[in-house]
Coordinates of C-alpha atoms in Angstrom, one line a residue:
M14 CA 11.3 5.3 37.9
R15 CA 10.0 1.9 36.8
S16 CA 6.5 2.8 37.8
A17 CA 6.6 6.0 35.9
L18 CA 7.9 4.2 32.7
E19 CA 5.1 1.7 33.2
A20 CA 2.5 4.5 33.3
I21 CA 4.0 6.1 30.1
V22 CA 3.7 2.8 28.3
S23 CA 0.3 2.2 29.6
G24 CA -0.8 5.6 28.4
L25 CA 0.7 5.1 25.0
M26 CA -1.0 1.7 24.6
A27 CA -4.4 3.2 25.7
R28 CA -4.1 5.8 22.8
C29 CA -2.7 3.1 20.3
L30 CA 0.2 5.3 19.8
L31 CA 2.6 2.6 20.7
R32 CA 1.3 0.6 17.8
Y33 CA 1.7 3.7 15.5
F34 CA 5.2 4.1 16.6
G35 CA 6.0 0.3 16.0
A36 CA 4.6 0.5 12.7
L37 CA 6.4 3.7 11.7
A38 CA 9.6 2.0 12.9
I39 CA 8.9 -0.9 10.4
R40 CA 8.1 1.8 7.7
G41 CA 11.6 3.4 8.6
M42 CA 13.1 -0.1 7.8
E43 CA 11.2 -0.3 4.6
V44 CA 12.3 3.3 3.6
A45 CA 15.9 2.6 4.5
G46 CA 15.8 -0.8 2.6
K47 CA 14.0 0.6 -0.5
F48 CA 15.9 3.8 -0.6
G49 CA 19.2 1.8 -0.4
L50 CA 17.9 -0.6 -3.1
Y51 CA 17.0 2.2 -5.4
L52 CA 20.1 4.1 -4.9
L53 CA 22.3 1.0 -5.5
A54 CA 20.3 0.0 -8.5
A55 CA 20.7 3.4 -10.1
R56 CA 24.3 3.7 -9.4
L57 CA 25.6 0.1 -9.8
M58 CA 23.4 -1.2 -12.5
G59 CA 23.1 2.0 -14.6
G60 CA 20.1 3.9 -16.1
R61 CA 19.2 1.3 -18.6
E62 CA 19.5 -1.9 -16.4
S63 CA 17.7 -0.2 -13.4
G64 CA 15.0 1.0 -15.8
L65 CA 14.3 -2.7 -16.9
L66 CA 14.1 -3.6 -13.2
F67 CA 11.7 -0.8 -12.3
L68 CA 9.5 -2.0 -15.5
C69 CA 9.6 -5.5 -14.1
L70 CA 8.6 -4.4 -10.5
T71 CA 5.7 -2.3 -12.0
W72 CA 4.4 -5.3 -13.9
V73 CA 4.5 -7.7 -11.0
N74 CA 2.8 -5.2 -8.7
F75 CA 0.0 -4.7 -11.1
A76 CA -0.4 -8.6 -11.7
S77 CA -0.2 -9.2 -8.1
T78 CA -2.9 -6.6 -7.3
A79 CA -5.2 -8.3 -9.8
A80 CA -4.6 -11.8 -8.4
R81 CA -5.6 -10.7 -4.9
M82 CA -9.0 -9.9 -6.4
G83 CA -9.8 -7.5 -3.6
L84 CA -10.1 -10.3 -1.2
E85 CA -7.2 -9.1 1.1
R86 CA -9.2 -6.0 2.1
A87 CA -12.2 -8.0 2.3
M88 CA -10.7 -10.4 4.6
S89 CA -9.3 -7.6 6.8
R90 CA -12.8 -5.9 7.1
H91 CA -14.6 -9.3 7.8
I92 CA -12.1 -10.7 10.4
A93 CA -12.0 -7.3 12.5
A94 CA -15.8 -6.7 12.3
E95 CA -16.8 -10.3 13.1
L96 CA -14.3 -10.6 16.0
A97 CA -15.6 -7.3 17.4
V98 CA -18.8 -9.0 18.0
G99 CA -17.5 -12.4 19.0
R100 CA -18.1 -14.3 15.8
G101 CA -14.9 -16.3 15.7
Q102 CA -16.2 -18.9 13.2
A103 CA -17.3 -16.3 10.7
A104 CA -13.8 -14.7 11.0
R105 CA -12.1 -18.0 10.5
H106 CA -14.2 -18.8 7.5
A107 CA -13.3 -15.4 5.9
L108 CA -9.7 -16.1 6.5
V109 CA -9.5 -19.6 5.0
S110 CA -11.6 -19.1 2.0
G111 CA -9.8 -15.7 1.1
L112 CA -6.5 -17.0 1.4
G113 CA -7.4 -20.3 -0.7
W114 CA -8.7 -18.3 -3.6
T115 CA -5.9 -15.8 -3.5
A116 CA -3.4 -18.6 -3.8
L117 CA -5.2 -20.1 -6.8
A118 CA -5.5 -16.8 -8.5
S119 CA -1.7 -16.0 -7.9
L120 CA -0.6 -19.2 -9.5
A121 CA -2.9 -18.4 -12.6
A122 CA -1.4 -15.0 -12.8
A123 CA 2.2 -16.4 -12.7
I124 CA 1.5 -18.9 -15.6
L125 CA 0.0 -16.1 -17.7
T126 CA 2.9 -13.7 -16.9
F127 CA 5.4 -16.4 -17.9
G128 CA 3.6 -17.1 -21.2
F129 CA 3.1 -13.4 -22.3
A130 CA 6.5 -12.1 -21.2
S131 CA 8.1 -12.6 -24.6
P132 CA 5.2 -10.8 -26.7
A133 CA 5.0 -8.0 -24.1
A134 CA 8.8 -7.3 -24.4
L135 CA 8.8 -7.4 -28.2
Y136 CA 5.6 -5.5 -29.1
L137 CA 4.8 -3.3 -26.2
Y138 CA 8.2 -2.2 -24.8
H139 CA 10.3 -3.0 -28.0
E140 CA 12.9 -4.4 -25.7
P141 CA 13.8 -8.0 -26.5
E142 CA 16.3 -8.1 -23.5
L143 CA 13.2 -7.5 -21.2
A144 CA 11.7 -10.9 -22.1
W145 CA 13.8 -13.0 -19.7
P146 CA 13.3 -10.7 -16.6
L147 CA 9.6 -10.6 -17.3
R148 CA 9.5 -14.3 -17.2
L149 CA 11.3 -14.3 -13.8
T150 CA 8.6 -12.0 -12.4
A151 CA 6.4 -15.2 -12.7
F152 CA 8.3 -16.6 -9.7
V153 CA 8.0 -13.4 -7.6
L154 CA 4.1 -13.2 -8.1
P155 CA 2.7 -16.0 -5.9
A156 CA 5.2 -15.2 -3.0
Q157 CA 4.3 -11.4 -3.1
T158 CA 0.7 -11.9 -3.6
L159 CA 0.3 -14.3 -0.6
A160 CA 2.6 -12.1 1.6
F161 CA 0.3 -9.2 1.1
A162 CA -2.8 -11.1 1.6
V163 CA -1.4 -12.7 5.0
G164 CA -0.4 -9.1 5.9
F165 CA -4.2 -8.0 5.6
V166 CA -5.2 -11.0 7.6
L167 CA -2.9 -9.8 10.4
I168 CA -4.5 -6.3 10.1
G169 CA -7.8 -7.8 10.7
L170 CA -6.4 -9.5 13.7
S171 CA -5.2 -6.1 15.0
R172 CA -1.5 -7.1 14.3
G173 CA -0.8 -4.1 12.2
V174 CA 2.9 -4.0 13.0
S175 CA 3.5 -7.5 12.2
A176 CA 1.6 -7.1 9.0
Q177 CA 3.7 -4.3 7.8
L178 CA 6.9 -6.4 8.7
V179 CA 5.9 -9.0 6.2
Q180 CA 4.4 -6.8 3.5
S181 CA 7.0 -4.2 3.3
G182 CA 9.6 -4.0 6.2
L183 CA 11.5 -7.1 5.1
P184 CA 11.0 -7.7 1.4
A185 CA 13.5 -5.1 0.2
L186 CA 16.6 -6.3 2.5
L187 CA 17.5 -9.3 0.6
P188 CA 17.5 -7.7 -2.8
L189 CA 19.7 -5.0 -1.2
A190 CA 22.0 -7.5 0.3
A191 CA 22.2 -9.1 -3.2
L192 CA 23.2 -5.7 -4.8
L193 CA 25.7 -5.2 -2.0
A194 CA 27.2 -8.8 -2.5
G195 CA 27.8 -7.7 -6.3
W196 CA 24.8 -9.6 -7.8
R197 CA 23.8 -6.7 -10.3
N198 CA 21.9 -8.7 -12.9
V199 CA 18.2 -7.8 -13.3
G200 CA 17.2 -11.6 -13.3
T201 CA 19.3 -12.3 -10.1
V202 CA 17.7 -9.3 -8.3
L203 CA 14.1 -10.5 -9.2
L204 CA 14.8 -14.1 -8.1
V205 CA 16.1 -12.7 -4.8
Y206 CA 12.9 -10.7 -4.5
A207 CA 11.0 -13.9 -5.0
G208 CA 12.9 -15.6 -2.3
S209 CA 12.5 -12.6 0.2
Y210 CA 8.7 -12.6 -0.3
A211 CA 8.6 -16.3 0.3
V212 CA 10.4 -15.8 3.5
C213 CA 7.8 -13.2 4.5
C214 CA 4.9 -15.5 3.8
C215 CA 6.4 -18.1 6.3
I216 CA 7.0 -15.4 8.8
G217 CA 3.4 -14.0 8.3
G218 CA 1.9 -17.5 8.5
G219 CA 3.6 -18.1 11.7
F220 CA 2.1 -14.9 13.2
V221 CA -1.5 -16.0 12.0
L222 CA -0.9 -19.3 13.6
R223 CA -0.1 -17.8 16.8
D224 CA -3.5 -16.0 16.9
W225 CA -5.4 -18.9 15.3
Q226 CA -7.1 -19.7 18.6
R227 CA -8.7 -16.2 18.6
V228 CA -10.7 -17.1 15.4
M229 CA -11.5 -20.6 16.4
L230 CA -14.4 -19.9 18.8
D231 CA -17.5 -17.8 19.1
R232 CA -17.4 -15.5 22.1
V233 CA -20.6 -13.8 22.9
Q234 CA -20.3 -10.1 23.6
A235 CA -22.9 -9.2 26.2
D236 CA -22.5 -5.4 25.7
V237 CA -23.0 -5.5 21.9
V238 CA -26.3 -4.9 20.3
E239 CA -27.1 -7.6 17.7
P240 CA -25.3 -6.2 14.6
E241 CA -26.7 -6.6 11.0
P242 CA -25.0 -9.5 9.2
L243 CA -22.1 -8.7 7.0
A244 CA -22.2 -9.2 3.1
T245 CA -20.6 -12.3 1.8
L246 CA -16.8 -12.1 1.5
S247 CA -17.0 -12.2 -2.4
A248 CA -19.6 -9.3 -2.3
T249 CA -17.3 -7.2 -0.1
A250 CA -14.3 -8.0 -2.4
R251 CA -15.9 -7.0 -5.7
P252 CA -15.6 -3.3 -5.3
F253 CA -12.1 -3.8 -3.6
L254 CA -10.9 -5.6 -6.7
V255 CA -11.9 -2.7 -8.8
I256 CA -10.3 -0.3 -6.3
E257 CA -7.0 -2.2 -6.0
L258 CA -6.7 -2.5 -9.8
V259 CA -7.4 1.2 -10.3
Q260 CA -4.8 2.1 -7.7
A261 CA -2.3 -0.2 -9.3
T262 CA -3.1 1.2 -12.7
L263 CA -2.6 4.8 -11.3
L264 CA 0.9 3.8 -10.1
A265 CA 1.8 1.8 -13.2
L266 CA 0.2 3.7 -16.1
P267 CA 2.5 6.8 -16.1
V268 CA 5.6 4.5 -15.9
L269 CA 4.3 2.2 -18.5
V270 CA 3.3 5.1 -20.9
L271 CA 6.5 6.9 -20.3
G272 CA 8.3 3.7 -21.2
A273 CA 6.4 3.6 -24.6
F274 CA 7.5 7.2 -25.5
A275 CA 10.9 7.8 -23.7
D276 CA 14.1 5.7 -23.2
A277 CA 15.0 3.5 -20.2
V278 CA 16.9 6.3 -18.5
A279 CA 13.9 8.6 -18.3
V280 CA 11.8 5.7 -17.1
S281 CA 14.6 5.1 -14.4
A282 CA 14.8 8.8 -13.4
F283 CA 10.9 9.1 -13.1
S284 CA 10.7 5.8 -11.2
I285 CA 13.3 6.9 -8.8
V286 CA 11.7 10.2 -7.8
N287 CA 8.2 8.7 -7.8
R288 CA 9.4 6.0 -5.4
M289 CA 11.2 8.6 -3.3
T290 CA 8.0 10.7 -2.9
M291 CA 5.9 7.5 -2.6
M292 CA 7.8 7.1 0.7
I293 CA 5.4 9.6 2.1
N294 CA 2.6 7.5 1.0
T295 CA 4.2 4.6 2.6
I296 CA 4.2 6.2 5.8
L297 CA 0.5 7.3 5.5
V298 CA -0.6 3.7 4.5
S299 CA 1.3 2.5 7.7
I300 CA -0.8 4.9 9.8
A301 CA -4.0 3.9 7.9
M302 CA -3.4 0.1 8.5
I303 CA -2.9 0.6 12.2
A304 CA -6.2 2.6 12.3
A305 CA -8.0 0.2 10.0
P306 CA -9.3 -2.5 12.6
A307 CA -10.4 0.3 15.1
F308 CA -12.4 1.9 12.1
A309 CA -14.2 -1.5 11.5
R310 CA -14.5 -2.3 15.2
H311 CA -16.0 1.0 16.3
H312 CA -18.3 1.3 13.2
R313 CA -19.6 -2.3 13.9
R314 CA -20.4 -1.5 17.4
R315 CA -21.8 1.9 16.6
E316 CA -19.1 3.8 18.7
F317 CA -18.9 6.9 16.7
A318 CA -17.2 9.0 19.4
Q319 CA -14.3 6.6 19.4
L320 CA -14.3 6.4 15.6
R321 CA -13.9 10.2 15.3
Q322 CA -11.1 10.1 17.9
S323 CA -9.1 7.4 15.9
A324 CA -9.4 9.4 12.8
R325 CA -8.2 12.6 14.5
Q326 CA -5.2 10.8 16.0
A327 CA -4.1 9.4 12.6
R328 CA -4.4 12.8 11.0
W329 CA -2.4 14.5 13.8
L330 CA 0.4 11.8 13.5
A331 CA 0.5 11.9 9.6
S332 CA 1.1 15.7 9.7
L333 CA 3.7 15.5 12.3
V334 CA 5.7 12.8 10.5
C335 CA 5.3 13.6 6.9
L336 CA 5.2 17.3 6.5
P337 CA 8.8 17.8 7.6
I338 CA 10.0 15.2 5.0
I339 CA 7.9 16.9 2.1
A340 CA 9.7 20.0 3.1
V341 CA 13.2 18.6 2.9
M342 CA 12.4 17.1 -0.6
V343 CA 11.1 20.4 -1.8
L344 CA 13.9 22.5 -0.7
I345 CA 16.9 20.3 -1.7
P346 CA 15.7 18.1 -4.5
R347 CA 18.9 18.4 -6.6
Q348 CA 21.1 17.6 -3.7
L349 CA 19.2 14.4 -2.9
L350 CA 19.0 13.1 -6.5
S351 CA 22.8 13.9 -6.8
L352 CA 23.3 11.1 -4.5
L353 CA 22.0 8.7 -6.9
G354 CA 24.0 10.0 -9.8
H355 CA 24.2 13.2 -11.9
E356 CA 21.9 11.8 -14.7
F357 CA 19.0 11.8 -12.2
I358 CA 19.2 15.5 -11.4
V359 CA 17.1 16.2 -14.3
A360 CA 14.2 14.8 -12.4
A361 CA 14.5 17.5 -9.6
P362 CA 11.3 19.6 -11.0
A363 CA 9.3 16.4 -11.2
M364 CA 10.1 15.7 -7.6
I365 CA 8.7 19.1 -6.5
V366 CA 5.5 18.4 -8.6
L367 CA 5.1 15.0 -6.9
C368 CA 5.6 16.5 -3.4
V369 CA 2.6 18.8 -4.0
G370 CA 0.5 15.8 -4.4
Q371 CA 1.9 14.2 -1.3
F372 CA 1.2 17.4 0.7
V373 CA -2.5 17.0 -0.1
N374 CA -2.2 13.2 0.6
T375 CA -0.9 14.1 4.2
L376 CA -3.8 16.3 4.9
F377 CA -6.4 13.6 4.3
P378 CA -4.5 10.2 5.2
T379 CA -7.1 7.8 6.1
E380 CA -10.3 8.7 4.3
D381 CA -10.0 5.8 1.7
M382 CA -9.4 3.4 4.8
M383 CA -12.4 4.8 6.6
L384 CA -14.7 4.1 3.5
A385 CA -13.2 0.7 3.1
M386 CA -13.5 -0.4 6.7
T387 CA -17.1 0.9 7.3
G388 CA -18.7 -0.8 4.5
H389 CA -18.7 1.8 1.8
G390 CA -16.7 0.2 -0.7
S391 CA -18.9 0.9 -3.5
A392 CA -18.5 4.6 -3.0
L393 CA -14.9 4.2 -2.9
C394 CA -14.9 2.1 -6.1
R395 CA -16.7 5.0 -8.0
L396 CA -14.3 7.6 -6.9
N397 CA -11.4 5.5 -7.9
L398 CA -12.8 5.0 -11.4
Q399 CA -13.2 8.7 -11.7
Q400 CA -9.4 8.8 -10.8
L401 CA -8.7 6.3 -13.6
I402 CA -10.6 8.3 -16.2
V403 CA -8.7 11.5 -15.4
C404 CA -5.3 9.6 -15.3
C405 CA -5.9 7.9 -18.8
G406 CA -6.8 11.4 -20.2
L407 CA -3.9 13.1 -18.8
S408 CA -1.4 10.4 -19.5
A409 CA -2.5 10.4 -23.2
A410 CA -2.3 14.2 -23.4
L411 CA 0.7 15.1 -21.3
I412 CA 3.2 12.1 -21.2
P413 CA 3.8 11.9 -25.1
I414 CA 4.6 15.8 -25.1
L415 CA 6.2 16.4 -21.7
G416 CA 7.8 13.1 -21.1
L417 CA 9.1 12.7 -17.6
M418 CA 7.5 15.9 -16.2
G419 CA 4.2 15.0 -17.7
A420 CA 4.3 11.7 -15.9
A421 CA 4.8 13.8 -12.7
I422 CA 1.9 16.1 -13.4
V423 CA -0.3 13.1 -14.0
T424 CA 0.7 11.3 -10.8
S425 CA 0.4 14.3 -8.7
V426 CA -3.1 15.6 -10.1
C427 CA -4.7 12.2 -9.8
L428 CA -3.4 11.8 -6.2
M429 CA -4.9 15.3 -5.2
Q430 CA -8.2 14.4 -7.0
G431 CA -8.4 11.1 -5.0
R432 CA -7.7 12.5 -1.5
L433 CA -10.2 15.4 -1.8
S434 CA -13.0 13.3 -3.2
F435 CA -12.4 10.6 -0.5
A436 CA -12.7 13.3 2.2
I437 CA -15.9 14.7 0.7
A438 CA -17.3 11.2 0.5
V439 CA -16.7 10.5 4.2
H440 CA -18.6 13.6 5.3
R441 CA -21.3 12.6 3.1
V442 CA -21.8 8.8 3.8
L443 CA -20.8 9.0 7.5
P444 CA -22.4 12.2 9.0
E445 CA -21.9 10.7 12.3
L446 CA -18.2 11.7 12.0
S447 CA -19.0 15.3 11.7
L448 CA -17.8 17.0 15.0
P449 CA -20.7 18.1 17.3
L450 CA -20.6 21.6 18.5
A451 CA -19.5 20.6 21.9
E452 CA -16.3 19.1 20.4
T453 CA -15.4 22.0 18.2
A454 CA -15.5 24.4 21.2

């Protein structure tokens, strides 16, 4: 009995499936925590207060993305690729310099956010009561930014499960506990968010220190052909900065434009359904993060058969996990939204529209990560800019007229455009991933 169990575990480890299952378990914790947080925020804080909270979270997510400057993905690629060929000192340099610049940038972003909170509340959102919560987001910014950066360091160290624990598994739990304890003020929830991310930074730092010896020494790989040197960390980060800003804009722009043309209740309803369907994206990101170091490692070592296998495995698992969830949200959207309150049922058609985009997302779950981890960040950057142009045009044309439904259409169309263009780009710039005839038979 014991030997059979050991054989099963060994088989799972050989296929990296155990890591995927661990990551999905962490994402399950995140989904439960965030869904509980959104549900309680909507029911206990009301449409207006929860709308202000979602505006603040959107703001801090965008500012945190800018503060990371693309260095988090660059660190992940450099650490994984350099360790794959035994260059521990180069991996350590990427880790230390990347985290140092990220910490400085996050502090600058926090100071700017605090200073511009009042003008933004008055002149952008016409909500004077929003000024104080926006100031409090300055305290969330450094902790959230560093937690995400440390998480990407762990991804580079092939610790994807630990990375997702500190990036997404734990942060929502303390704010959820605060709401359950009766702390229903927007400012209080934001401060608890800051404390939650600070705890995650400490936990993630402990995980990195545990593996520090792995990036201290150079270890010669006798079976590896001398690889071409990587670009500098800053050169790798530049396209990723644009990519991260564009992706944050794609998430934030429909909410921010809707906030300028609709009331806080409509913003809250769209934020709720968008975040519910984005849980599909959360699962897909989890799968892509586990696959990411394998993509960088196999590409660095020119192991294209293994690279194809890793991509196929990720696509199979994404479809198996996500398609049933999408089906449930399409079939019973009104019943799901009624759990949050009757004022949110109006967003049921928007949920169906958003699910169409997530369906396409599920069919092509790792193509952007493949481009990022194989050194094609510039191609990914161009495709993201195309998405941004479409998003801006559609937001200006549809949201002022259609309101909540317009925001859903914009989000779904931009998501589908991105996934399809990423898939086409992978086949163009990585022809080695095209299946040979022998494999398709």
